[in-house]
Structures are given as structure tokens and as C-alpha cells.
mmCIF file of C-alpha atoms and ligand atoms in Angstrom:
data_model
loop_
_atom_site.group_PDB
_atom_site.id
_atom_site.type_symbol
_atom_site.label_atom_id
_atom_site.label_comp_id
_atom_site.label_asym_id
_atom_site.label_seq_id
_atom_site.Cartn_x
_atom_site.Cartn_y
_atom_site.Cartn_z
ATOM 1 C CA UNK R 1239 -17.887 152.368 85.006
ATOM 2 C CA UNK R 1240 -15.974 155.195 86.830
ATOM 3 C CA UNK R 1241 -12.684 153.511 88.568
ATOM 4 C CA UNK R 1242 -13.719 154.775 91.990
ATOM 5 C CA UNK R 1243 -16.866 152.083 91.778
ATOM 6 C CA UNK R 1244 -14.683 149.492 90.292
ATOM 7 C CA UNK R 1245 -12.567 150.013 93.385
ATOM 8 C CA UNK R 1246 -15.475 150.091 95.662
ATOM 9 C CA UNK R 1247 -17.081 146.810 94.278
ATOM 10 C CA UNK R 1248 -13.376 144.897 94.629
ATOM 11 C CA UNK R 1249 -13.523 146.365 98.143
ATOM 12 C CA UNK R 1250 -16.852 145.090 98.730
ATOM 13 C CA UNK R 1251 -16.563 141.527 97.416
ATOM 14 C CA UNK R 1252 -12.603 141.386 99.385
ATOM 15 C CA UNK R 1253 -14.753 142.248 102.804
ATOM 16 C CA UNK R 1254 -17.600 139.822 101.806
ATOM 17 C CA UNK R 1255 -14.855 136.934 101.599
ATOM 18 C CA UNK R 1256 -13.086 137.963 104.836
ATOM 19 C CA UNK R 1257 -16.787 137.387 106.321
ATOM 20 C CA UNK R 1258 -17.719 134.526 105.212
ATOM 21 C CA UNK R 1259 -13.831 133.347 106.464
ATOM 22 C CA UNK R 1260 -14.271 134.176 109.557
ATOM 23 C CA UNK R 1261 -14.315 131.291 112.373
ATOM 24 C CA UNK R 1262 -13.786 129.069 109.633
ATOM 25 C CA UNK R 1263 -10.870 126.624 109.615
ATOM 26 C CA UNK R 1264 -9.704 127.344 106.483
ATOM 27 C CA UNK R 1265 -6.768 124.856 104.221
ATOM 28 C CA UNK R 1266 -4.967 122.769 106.540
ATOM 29 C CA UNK R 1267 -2.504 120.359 105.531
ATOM 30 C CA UNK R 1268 -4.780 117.354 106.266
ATOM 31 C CA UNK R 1269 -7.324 119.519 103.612
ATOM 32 C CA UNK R 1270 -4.794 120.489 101.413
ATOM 33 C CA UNK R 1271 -3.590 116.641 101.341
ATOM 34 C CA UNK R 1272 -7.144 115.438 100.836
ATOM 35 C CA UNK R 1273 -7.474 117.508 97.428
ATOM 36 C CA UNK R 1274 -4.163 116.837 96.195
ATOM 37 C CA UNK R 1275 -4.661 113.418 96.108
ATOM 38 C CA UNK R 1276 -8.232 114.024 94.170
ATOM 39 C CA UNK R 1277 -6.571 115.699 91.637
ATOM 40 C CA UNK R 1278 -4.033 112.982 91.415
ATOM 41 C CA UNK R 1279 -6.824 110.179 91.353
ATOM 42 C CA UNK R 1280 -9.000 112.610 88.553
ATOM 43 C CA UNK R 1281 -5.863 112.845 86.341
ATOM 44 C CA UNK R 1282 -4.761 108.633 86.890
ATOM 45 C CA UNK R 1283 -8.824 108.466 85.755
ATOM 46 C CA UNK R 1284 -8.511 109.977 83.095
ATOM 47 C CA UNK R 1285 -6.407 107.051 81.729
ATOM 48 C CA UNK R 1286 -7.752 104.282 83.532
ATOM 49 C CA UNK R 1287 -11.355 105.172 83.274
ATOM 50 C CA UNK R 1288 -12.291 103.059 86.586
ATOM 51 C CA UNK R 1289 -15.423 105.506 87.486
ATOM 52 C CA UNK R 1290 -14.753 104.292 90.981
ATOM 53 C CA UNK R 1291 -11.208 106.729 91.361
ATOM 54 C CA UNK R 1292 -13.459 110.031 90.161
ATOM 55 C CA UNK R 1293 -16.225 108.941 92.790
ATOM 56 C CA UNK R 1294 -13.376 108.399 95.751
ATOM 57 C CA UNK R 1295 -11.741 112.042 94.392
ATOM 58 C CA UNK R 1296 -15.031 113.416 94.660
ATOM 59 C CA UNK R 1297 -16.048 112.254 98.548
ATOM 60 C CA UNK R 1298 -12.111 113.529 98.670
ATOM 61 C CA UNK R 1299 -13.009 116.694 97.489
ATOM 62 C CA UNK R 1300 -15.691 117.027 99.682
ATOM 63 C CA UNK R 1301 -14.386 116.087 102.461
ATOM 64 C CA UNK R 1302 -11.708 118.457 102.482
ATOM 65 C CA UNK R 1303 -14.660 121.383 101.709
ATOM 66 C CA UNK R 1304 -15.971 120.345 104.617
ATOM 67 C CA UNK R 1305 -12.628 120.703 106.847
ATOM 68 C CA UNK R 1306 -12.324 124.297 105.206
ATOM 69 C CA UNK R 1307 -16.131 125.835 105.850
ATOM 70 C CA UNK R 1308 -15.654 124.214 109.045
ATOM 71 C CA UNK R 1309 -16.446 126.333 112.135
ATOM 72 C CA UNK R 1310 -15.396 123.781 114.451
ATOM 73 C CA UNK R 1311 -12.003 124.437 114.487
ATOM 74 C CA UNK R 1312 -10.996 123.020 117.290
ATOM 75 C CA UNK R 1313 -11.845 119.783 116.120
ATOM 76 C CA UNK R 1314 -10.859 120.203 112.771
ATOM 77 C CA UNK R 1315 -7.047 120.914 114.595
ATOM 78 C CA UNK R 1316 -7.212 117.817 116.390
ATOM 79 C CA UNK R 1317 -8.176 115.423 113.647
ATOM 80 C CA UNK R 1318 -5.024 117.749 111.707
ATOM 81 C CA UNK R 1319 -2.312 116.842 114.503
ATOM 82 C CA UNK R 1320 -3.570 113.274 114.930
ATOM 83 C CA UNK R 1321 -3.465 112.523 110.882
ATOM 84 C CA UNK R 1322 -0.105 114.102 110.646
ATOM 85 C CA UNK R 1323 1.357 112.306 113.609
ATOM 86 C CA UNK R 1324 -0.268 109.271 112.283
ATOM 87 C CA UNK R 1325 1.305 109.335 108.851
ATOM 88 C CA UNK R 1326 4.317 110.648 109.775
ATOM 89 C CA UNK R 1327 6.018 113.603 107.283
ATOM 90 C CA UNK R 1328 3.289 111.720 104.513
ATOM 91 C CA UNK R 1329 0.645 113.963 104.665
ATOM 92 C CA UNK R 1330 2.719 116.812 105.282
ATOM 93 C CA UNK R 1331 4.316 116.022 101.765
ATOM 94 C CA UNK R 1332 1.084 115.630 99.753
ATOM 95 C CA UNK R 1333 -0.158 118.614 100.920
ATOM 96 C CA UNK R 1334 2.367 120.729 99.820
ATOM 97 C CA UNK R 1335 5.747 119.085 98.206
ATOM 98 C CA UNK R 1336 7.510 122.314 96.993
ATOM 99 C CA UNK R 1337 7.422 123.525 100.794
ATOM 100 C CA UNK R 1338 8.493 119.646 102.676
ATOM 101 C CA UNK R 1339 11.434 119.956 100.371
ATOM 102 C CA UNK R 1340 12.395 123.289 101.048
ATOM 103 C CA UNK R 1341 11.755 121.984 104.398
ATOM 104 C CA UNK R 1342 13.749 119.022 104.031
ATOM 105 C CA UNK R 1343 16.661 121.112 102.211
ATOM 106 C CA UNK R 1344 17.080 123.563 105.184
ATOM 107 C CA UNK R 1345 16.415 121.396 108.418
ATOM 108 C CA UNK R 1346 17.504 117.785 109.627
ATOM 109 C CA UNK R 1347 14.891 115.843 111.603
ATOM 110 C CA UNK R 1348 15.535 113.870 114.522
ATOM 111 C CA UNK R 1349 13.149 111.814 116.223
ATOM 112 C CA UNK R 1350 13.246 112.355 120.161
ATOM 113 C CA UNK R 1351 14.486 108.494 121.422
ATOM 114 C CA UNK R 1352 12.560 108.347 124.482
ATOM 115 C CA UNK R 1353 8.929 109.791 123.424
ATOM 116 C CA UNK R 1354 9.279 109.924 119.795
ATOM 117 C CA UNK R 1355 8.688 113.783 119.490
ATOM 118 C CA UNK R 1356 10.296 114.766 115.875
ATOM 119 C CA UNK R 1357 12.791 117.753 116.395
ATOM 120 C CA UNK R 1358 14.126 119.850 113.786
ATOM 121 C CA UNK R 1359 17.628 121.140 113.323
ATOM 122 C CA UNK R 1360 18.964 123.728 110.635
ATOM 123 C CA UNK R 1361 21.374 121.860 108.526
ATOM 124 C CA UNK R 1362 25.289 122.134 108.638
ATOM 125 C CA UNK R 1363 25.324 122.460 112.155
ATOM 126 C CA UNK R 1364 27.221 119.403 112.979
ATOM 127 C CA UNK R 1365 27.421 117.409 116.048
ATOM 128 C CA UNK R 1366 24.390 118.930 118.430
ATOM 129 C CA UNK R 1367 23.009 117.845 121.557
ATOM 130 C CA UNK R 1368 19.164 118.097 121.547
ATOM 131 C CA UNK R 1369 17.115 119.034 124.503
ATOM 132 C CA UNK R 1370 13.331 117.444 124.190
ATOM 133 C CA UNK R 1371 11.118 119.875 123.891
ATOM 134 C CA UNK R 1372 8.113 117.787 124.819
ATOM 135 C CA UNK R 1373 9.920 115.284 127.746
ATOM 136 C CA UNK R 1374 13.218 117.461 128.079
ATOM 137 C CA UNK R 1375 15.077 114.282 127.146
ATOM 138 C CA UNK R 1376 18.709 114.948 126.175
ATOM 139 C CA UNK R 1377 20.114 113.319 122.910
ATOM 140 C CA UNK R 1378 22.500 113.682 120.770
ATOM 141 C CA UNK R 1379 22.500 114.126 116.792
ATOM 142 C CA UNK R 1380 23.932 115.165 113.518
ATOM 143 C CA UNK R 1381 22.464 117.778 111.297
HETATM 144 ZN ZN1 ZN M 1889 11.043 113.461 124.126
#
């Protein structure tokens, strides 16, 4: 095959998946969360041979496929925002560890205390005084 039709077909097949994409949701963190803890649960089963861990992993699995082909995106944000506010930084973790410790590494956060909004602060910057940004509540912190 000449390299120019190689190139073509990669072209092609890149456009074809940019298609299909679009008005998607695509991986969100509650998606992302949802498979990591099916591969977790496939691995554990592989020791513990329940049956019943591989079947959860698998309505796992596709329940996060679902949240991806999703073209309601809207309401695939909301139920995001609500898990992650439900579950505090948990979900935020599972879905992607490397990043909530880099996270965690460069930025303290503080917890807003008159409407609970979490706030985050780079690190090293001493004694601040936070403004709100959801009830404009001043407080004062440590990062
Ligand atoms: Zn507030």
C-alpha cells in the first residue's frame, strides 16, 4: 500500500471517531470512577471467585458505556456534579488518583463555613482570607 492511502485511511477512520463523538458526553469522572472500580472488582475476582463481583463489574462497566455514548449531556452533567458533591473528593479519587494527588500536592482545600462550597488554594501561601465564591462569605484559612 502506497503511504499516501495509509495516510488517507488513518485520516478517514480519525474523522469517523470525531463523528461518532460528537454530542456525546464522553469520560467523566463519575464514568471514569464507575470503570475503575470494575477493574478493581474483576482483578479482587480473580482471587475470590464470588461470580457475583464480575456480574456487579459488568452492570459497572456498562453503566459507565452508557454515561459515555450518552447524548444527553446535560443530564449526564447533573448526575456528575450531584455524585461528586455527594461523595465528596471520593469519586474524584477513583476516577483518576495520579491527577487528585497532583491535585492534592499543589492546592489546599477549604470548605466554605457557611454553605459548604469547597475552595481551593495553591499551597505555601500562608495565612489567606477567602472570599466565597458561591455565597461571597469571607473566611479565613491556611494553605
Ligand atoms: Zn459559601
Amino acid at each position: 500500500m502506497p503511504k499516501g492511502d495509509f495516510k488517507r485511511k488513518m485520516d478517514d477512520s480519525q474523522r469517523r471517531m470525531v463523528e461518532w463523538a460528537r454530542g456525546r458526553n464522553g469520560a467523566d469522572e463519575l464514568s471514569s470512577a464507575c470503570t475503575n472500580v470494575a477493574v478493581l472488582l474483576v482483578i479482587i475476582d480473580l482471587f475470590a471467585h464470588t461470580t457475583v463481583l464480575s456480574v456487579i463489574a459488568l452492570v459497572l462497566l456498562g453503566y459507565s458505556w452508557f454515561r459515555i455514548t450518552s447524548k444527553d449531556v446535560m443530564a449526564r452533567a447533573r448526575e456528575n456534579s450531584r455524585a461528586i458533591s455527594a461523595t465528596g473528593p471520593v469519586i474524584t479519587f477513583i476516577a483518576n488518583p495520579v491527577a487528585f494527588a497532583r491535585e492534592a500536592k499543589a492546592y489546599v482545600h477549604l470548605t466554605c463555613p457557611s454553605c459548604g462550597q469547597r475552595v481551593r488554594i495553591p499551597r505555601g501561601k500562608g495565612k489567606v482570607r477567602i472570599t466565597c465564591p458561591k455565597c461571597h462569605t469571607r473566611f479565613d484559612g491556611k494553605a
